Amino acid sequence: EAQVTQNPRYLITVTGKKLTVTCSQNMNHEYMSWYRQDPGLGLRQIYYSMNVEVTDKGDVPEGYKVSRKEKRNFPLILESPSPNQTSLYFCASSWGGWSQETQYFGPGTRLLVL
Amino acid sequence: GEDVEQSLFLSVREGDSSVINCTYTDSSSTYLYWYKQEPGAGLQLLTYIFSNMDMKQDQRLTVLLNKKDKHLSLRIADTQTGDSAIYFCAERVLSGGYNKLIFGAGTRLAVHP
């Protein structure tokens, strides 16, 4: 089954404790991205990756890091989480950056930073 | 600038039509989209319209585009309880040499008996 998986689905942590949210897709997609969803703001792109070892900042990259060492995985790293990073996070993938409209979205990771 | 706006809530009675509205600011948008997000799930592409069209119909869904006013709407005929979800409008713009999606804040559609 074609899918994007994220782990964990729910996470409660404390300020400053490093965490990683994993994202994996099984569709051999080149393009992957991370979004955060906040009430009244919709989805905002954090980082994206056009292919292995090619990543770039989205609209709200501050406080986040990513890596793309393998085509299928695109982890999101919060080196020192802060309460303003409490949000719902979505990973997404598509064949290429030109086809973002057909992105497949993961189920989301709800993060609470205390 | 790039901005997509939509109302946050809509409540309709089962069987009635729902109309969700959206306005956008970037006149260079090539495609405009509607996504659906069901509770606890990610976004799913519902339908889209190319910027040189003014209407697209797909079963119970009708998308209307007024390019002059930069206004997009999604009409759901015979709305069912299963249509309860958050609906996101999005536009595709060219930014920094690549295509980028700009999302609205989402409209929460509540369908009641």
Tab-separated table of C-alpha atoms in Angstrom:
chain	number	residue	atom	x	y	z
A	1	GLU	CA	0.000	0.000	0.000
A	2	ALA	CA	1.354	3.409	-0.991
A	3	GLN	CA	1.769	5.496	2.098
A	4	VAL	CA	3.660	8.064	4.095
A	5	THR	CA	4.301	7.099	7.696
A	6	GLN	CA	5.310	9.314	10.576
A	7	ASN	CA	6.467	8.451	14.060
A	8	PRO	CA	5.571	9.168	16.718
A	9	ARG	CA	1.960	10.198	16.220
A	10	TYR	CA	1.829	11.998	19.565
A	11	LEU	CA	4.670	13.426	21.601
A	12	ILE	CA	4.892	15.444	24.797
A	13	THR	CA	8.305	16.809	25.652
A	14	VAL	CA	9.989	19.571	27.628
A	15	THR	CA	11.784	22.673	26.456
A	16	GLY	CA	15.312	22.013	25.243
A	17	LYS	CA	15.129	18.233	24.936
A	18	LYS	CA	16.179	17.244	21.424
A	19	LEU	CA	13.702	15.190	19.443
A	20	THR	CA	13.327	13.657	16.010
A	21	VAL	CA	10.139	12.950	14.100
A	22	THR	CA	10.629	10.330	11.440
A	23	CYS	CA	8.983	10.273	8.025
A	24	SER	CA	9.131	7.469	5.512
A	25	GLN	CA	7.498	6.919	2.115
A	26	ASN	CA	7.358	3.750	0.044
A	27	MET	CA	6.555	5.297	-3.348
A	28	ASN	CA	10.068	6.157	-4.516
A	29	HIS	CA	9.109	9.832	-4.519
A	30	GLU	CA	11.847	12.376	-5.084
A	31	TYR	CA	10.181	15.304	-3.349
A	32	MET	CA	9.466	15.360	0.370
A	33	SER	CA	8.484	18.173	2.680
A	34	TRP	CA	7.484	19.040	6.221
A	35	TYR	CA	4.599	21.297	7.210
A	36	ARG	CA	3.251	22.554	10.462
A	37	GLN	CA	-0.433	23.208	10.941
A	38	ASP	CA	-1.632	25.777	13.451
A	39	PRO	CA	-5.201	26.953	14.095
A	40	GLY	CA	-6.138	29.868	11.883
A	41	LEU	CA	-2.882	29.643	9.930
A	42	GLY	CA	-3.310	26.598	7.719
A	43	LEU	CA	-0.244	24.672	6.624
A	44	ARG	CA	3.131	26.326	6.460
A	45	GLN	CA	6.119	24.638	4.903
A	46	ILE	CA	9.130	24.135	7.162
A	47	TYR	CA	11.659	22.414	4.905
A	48	TYR	CA	11.579	20.506	1.666
A	49	SER	CA	13.849	18.157	-0.225
A	50	MET	CA	14.044	17.767	-3.990
A	51	ASN	CA	16.102	14.580	-3.761
A	52	VAL	CA	18.729	12.775	-1.700
A	53	GLU	CA	21.144	15.232	-0.094
A	54	VAL	CA	19.188	18.204	-1.521
A	55	THR	CA	17.227	20.157	1.079
A	56	ASP	CA	16.099	23.752	1.376
A	57	LYS	CA	14.211	26.028	3.719
A	58	GLY	CA	10.517	26.589	3.444
A	59	ASP	CA	8.601	29.467	4.983
A	60	VAL	CA	9.166	28.733	8.679
A	61	PRO	CA	12.503	26.886	9.062
A	62	GLU	CA	13.715	28.505	12.296
A	63	GLY	CA	14.327	25.984	15.055
A	64	TYR	CA	14.222	22.944	12.755
A	65	LYS	CA	16.704	20.792	10.901
A	66	VAL	CA	16.231	18.050	8.322
A	67	SER	CA	18.342	15.511	6.518
A	68	ARG	CA	17.816	13.363	3.426
A	69	LYS	CA	20.379	10.592	3.384
A	70	GLU	CA	18.063	8.078	1.755
A	71	LYS	CA	15.293	8.644	-0.738
A	72	ARG	CA	12.579	7.146	1.433
A	73	ASN	CA	13.324	8.944	4.722
A	74	PHE	CA	13.125	12.600	5.681
A	75	PRO	CA	13.411	13.116	9.450
A	76	LEU	CA	12.565	16.413	11.139
A	77	ILE	CA	14.878	17.359	13.986
A	78	LEU	CA	14.172	19.838	16.759
A	79	GLU	CA	17.531	20.414	18.449
A	80	SER	CA	16.134	22.509	21.299
A	81	PRO	CA	12.331	22.528	21.222
A	82	SER	CA	10.439	25.509	22.552
A	83	PRO	CA	6.749	25.922	23.435
A	84	ASN	CA	6.080	27.865	20.224
A	85	GLN	CA	6.877	24.672	18.324
A	86	THR	CA	3.813	23.016	19.803
A	87	SER	CA	1.894	22.146	16.671
A	88	LEU	CA	0.589	19.452	14.351
A	89	TYR	CA	3.273	18.348	11.899
A	90	PHE	CA	2.748	16.731	8.515
A	91	CYS	CA	5.233	15.065	6.243
A	92	ALA	CA	4.364	14.831	2.560
A	93	SER	CA	5.888	13.414	-0.621
A	94	SER	CA	5.345	13.601	-4.366
A	95	TRP	CA	7.076	12.538	-7.576
A	96	GLY	CA	8.727	15.889	-8.018
A	97	GLY	CA	8.597	19.487	-6.880
A	98	TRP	CA	6.481	20.342	-9.911
A	99	SER	CA	3.730	18.037	-8.713
A	100	GLN	CA	3.264	19.283	-5.207
A	101	GLU	CA	-0.490	19.276	-5.653
A	102	THR	CA	-0.445	15.501	-5.714
A	103	GLN	CA	1.490	15.235	-2.498
A	104	TYR	CA	0.692	12.281	-0.293
A	105	PHE	CA	0.403	13.362	3.304
A	106	GLY	CA	1.305	11.385	6.380
A	107	PRO	CA	-1.185	11.065	9.259
A	108	GLY	CA	0.410	13.841	11.299
A	109	THR	CA	2.411	14.119	14.515
A	110	ARG	CA	0.937	16.143	17.332
A	111	LEU	CA	3.709	17.719	19.412
A	112	LEU	CA	3.335	19.449	22.764
A	113	VAL	CA	6.375	21.240	24.183
A	114	LEU	CA	6.068	22.153	27.846
B	1	GLY	CA	2.394	38.983	-1.890
B	2	GLU	CA	1.132	35.480	-1.410
B	3	ASP	CA	-1.968	35.077	0.722
B	4	VAL	CA	-4.969	32.770	0.685
B	5	GLU	CA	-7.981	33.547	2.846
B	6	GLN	CA	-11.054	31.542	3.686
B	7	SER	CA	-13.723	31.664	6.358
B	8	LEU	CA	-13.049	29.375	9.312
B	9	PHE	CA	-16.429	27.715	9.880
B	10	LEU	CA	-19.480	26.618	7.942
B	11	SER	CA	-22.487	24.726	9.272
B	12	VAL	CA	-25.054	23.140	6.953
B	13	ARG	CA	-27.967	20.779	7.203
B	14	GLU	CA	-27.631	17.310	5.741
B	15	GLY	CA	-28.927	17.252	2.164
B	16	ASP	CA	-28.353	20.973	1.567
B	17	SER	CA	-25.578	22.398	-0.591
B	18	SER	CA	-22.395	23.726	0.988
B	19	VAL	CA	-20.400	26.556	-0.524
B	20	ILE	CA	-16.904	27.203	0.751
B	21	ASN	CA	-15.233	30.384	-0.443
B	22	CYS	CA	-11.610	31.363	-0.847
B	23	THR	CA	-9.744	34.438	-2.059
B	24	TYR	CA	-6.136	34.577	-3.159
B	25	THR	CA	-3.763	37.379	-4.006
B	26	ASP	CA	-1.170	36.037	-6.454
B	27	SER	CA	-2.417	36.685	-9.983
B	28	SER	CA	0.267	34.385	-11.413
B	29	SER	CA	-1.289	31.283	-9.830
B	30	THR	CA	-1.488	28.500	-12.397
B	31	TYR	CA	-3.483	25.938	-10.451
B	32	LEU	CA	-5.851	26.230	-7.529
B	33	TYR	CA	-6.751	23.320	-5.293
B	34	TRP	CA	-9.148	22.075	-2.718
B	35	TYR	CA	-7.923	19.626	-0.108
B	36	LYS	CA	-9.960	17.758	2.472
B	37	GLN	CA	-8.709	16.867	5.950
B	38	GLU	CA	-10.744	14.390	7.943
B	39	PRO	CA	-10.282	14.159	11.720
B	40	GLY	CA	-6.935	12.630	12.652
B	41	ALA	CA	-5.769	12.366	9.058
B	42	GLY	CA	-3.524	14.191	6.644
B	43	LEU	CA	-4.658	16.246	3.679
B	44	GLN	CA	-6.178	14.600	0.652
B	45	LEU	CA	-6.437	16.298	-2.736
B	46	LEU	CA	-10.128	16.709	-3.522
B	47	THR	CA	-10.094	18.580	-6.810
B	48	TYR	CA	-8.249	21.300	-8.660
B	49	ILE	CA	-8.816	23.822	-11.418
B	50	PHE	CA	-6.453	25.295	-13.944
B	51	SER	CA	-6.329	29.063	-13.946
B	52	ASN	CA	-7.682	29.405	-17.496
B	53	MET	CA	-10.908	27.601	-16.556
B	54	ASP	CA	-13.864	29.125	-14.778
B	55	MET	CA	-15.710	26.009	-13.730
B	56	LYS	CA	-15.045	22.359	-13.090
B	57	GLN	CA	-17.571	19.752	-12.049
B	58	ASP	CA	-16.796	16.368	-10.556
B	59	GLN	CA	-19.805	14.413	-9.282
B	60	ARG	CA	-21.129	16.344	-6.258
B	61	LEU	CA	-18.332	18.889	-6.389
B	62	THR	CA	-18.374	22.099	-8.408
B	63	VAL	CA	-15.415	24.465	-8.428
B	64	LEU	CA	-15.931	28.020	-9.617
B	65	LEU	CA	-13.054	30.357	-10.373
B	66	ASN	CA	-13.387	34.104	-10.857
B	67	LYS	CA	-9.904	35.063	-11.912
B	68	LYS	CA	-10.703	38.768	-12.142
B	69	ASP	CA	-11.755	38.873	-8.483
B	70	LYS	CA	-9.279	36.150	-7.456
B	71	HIS	CA	-12.132	34.202	-5.911
B	72	LEU	CA	-12.454	30.433	-5.761
B	73	SER	CA	-15.394	28.457	-4.414
B	74	LEU	CA	-16.200	24.821	-3.754
B	75	ARG	CA	-19.817	23.735	-3.856
B	76	ILE	CA	-20.765	20.360	-2.419
B	77	ALA	CA	-24.215	19.231	-3.508
B	78	ASP	CA	-26.386	17.066	-1.247
B	79	THR	CA	-23.973	17.429	1.669
B	80	GLN	CA	-23.631	14.308	3.805
B	81	THR	CA	-22.330	13.761	7.335
B	82	GLY	CA	-19.259	12.135	5.777
B	83	ASP	CA	-18.416	15.506	4.235
B	84	SER	CA	-17.716	16.938	7.700
B	85	ALA	CA	-14.047	17.883	7.581
B	86	ILE	CA	-11.688	20.813	7.187
B	87	TYR	CA	-11.365	22.067	3.618
B	88	PHE	CA	-8.214	23.863	2.537
B	89	CYS	CA	-7.912	26.098	-0.463
B	90	ALA	CA	-4.403	26.304	-1.962
B	91	GLU	CA	-2.751	28.071	-4.865
B	92	ARG	CA	0.357	27.062	-6.770
B	93	VAL	CA	2.803	29.893	-7.299
B	94	LEU	CA	6.270	30.051	-8.758
B	95	SER	CA	8.690	31.123	-6.073
B	96	GLY	CA	12.465	31.035	-6.229
B	97	GLY	CA	12.390	28.952	-9.396
B	98	TYR	CA	10.194	26.183	-8.136
B	99	ASN	CA	6.496	25.575	-7.592
B	100	LYS	CA	5.185	26.224	-4.128
B	101	LEU	CA	1.788	25.650	-2.564
B	102	ILE	CA	0.234	28.395	-0.429
B	103	PHE	CA	-2.539	27.116	1.821
B	104	GLY	CA	-5.440	28.951	3.382
B	105	ALA	CA	-6.252	28.485	7.059
B	106	GLY	CA	-8.964	25.920	6.325
B	107	THR	CA	-12.765	25.976	6.611
B	108	ARG	CA	-14.298	23.578	9.107
B	109	LEU	CA	-17.510	22.188	7.629
B	110	ALA	CA	-20.013	20.797	10.124
B	111	VAL	CA	-22.971	18.841	8.731
B	112	HIS	CA	-25.925	18.411	11.051
B	113	PRO	CA	-29.123	16.356	10.659
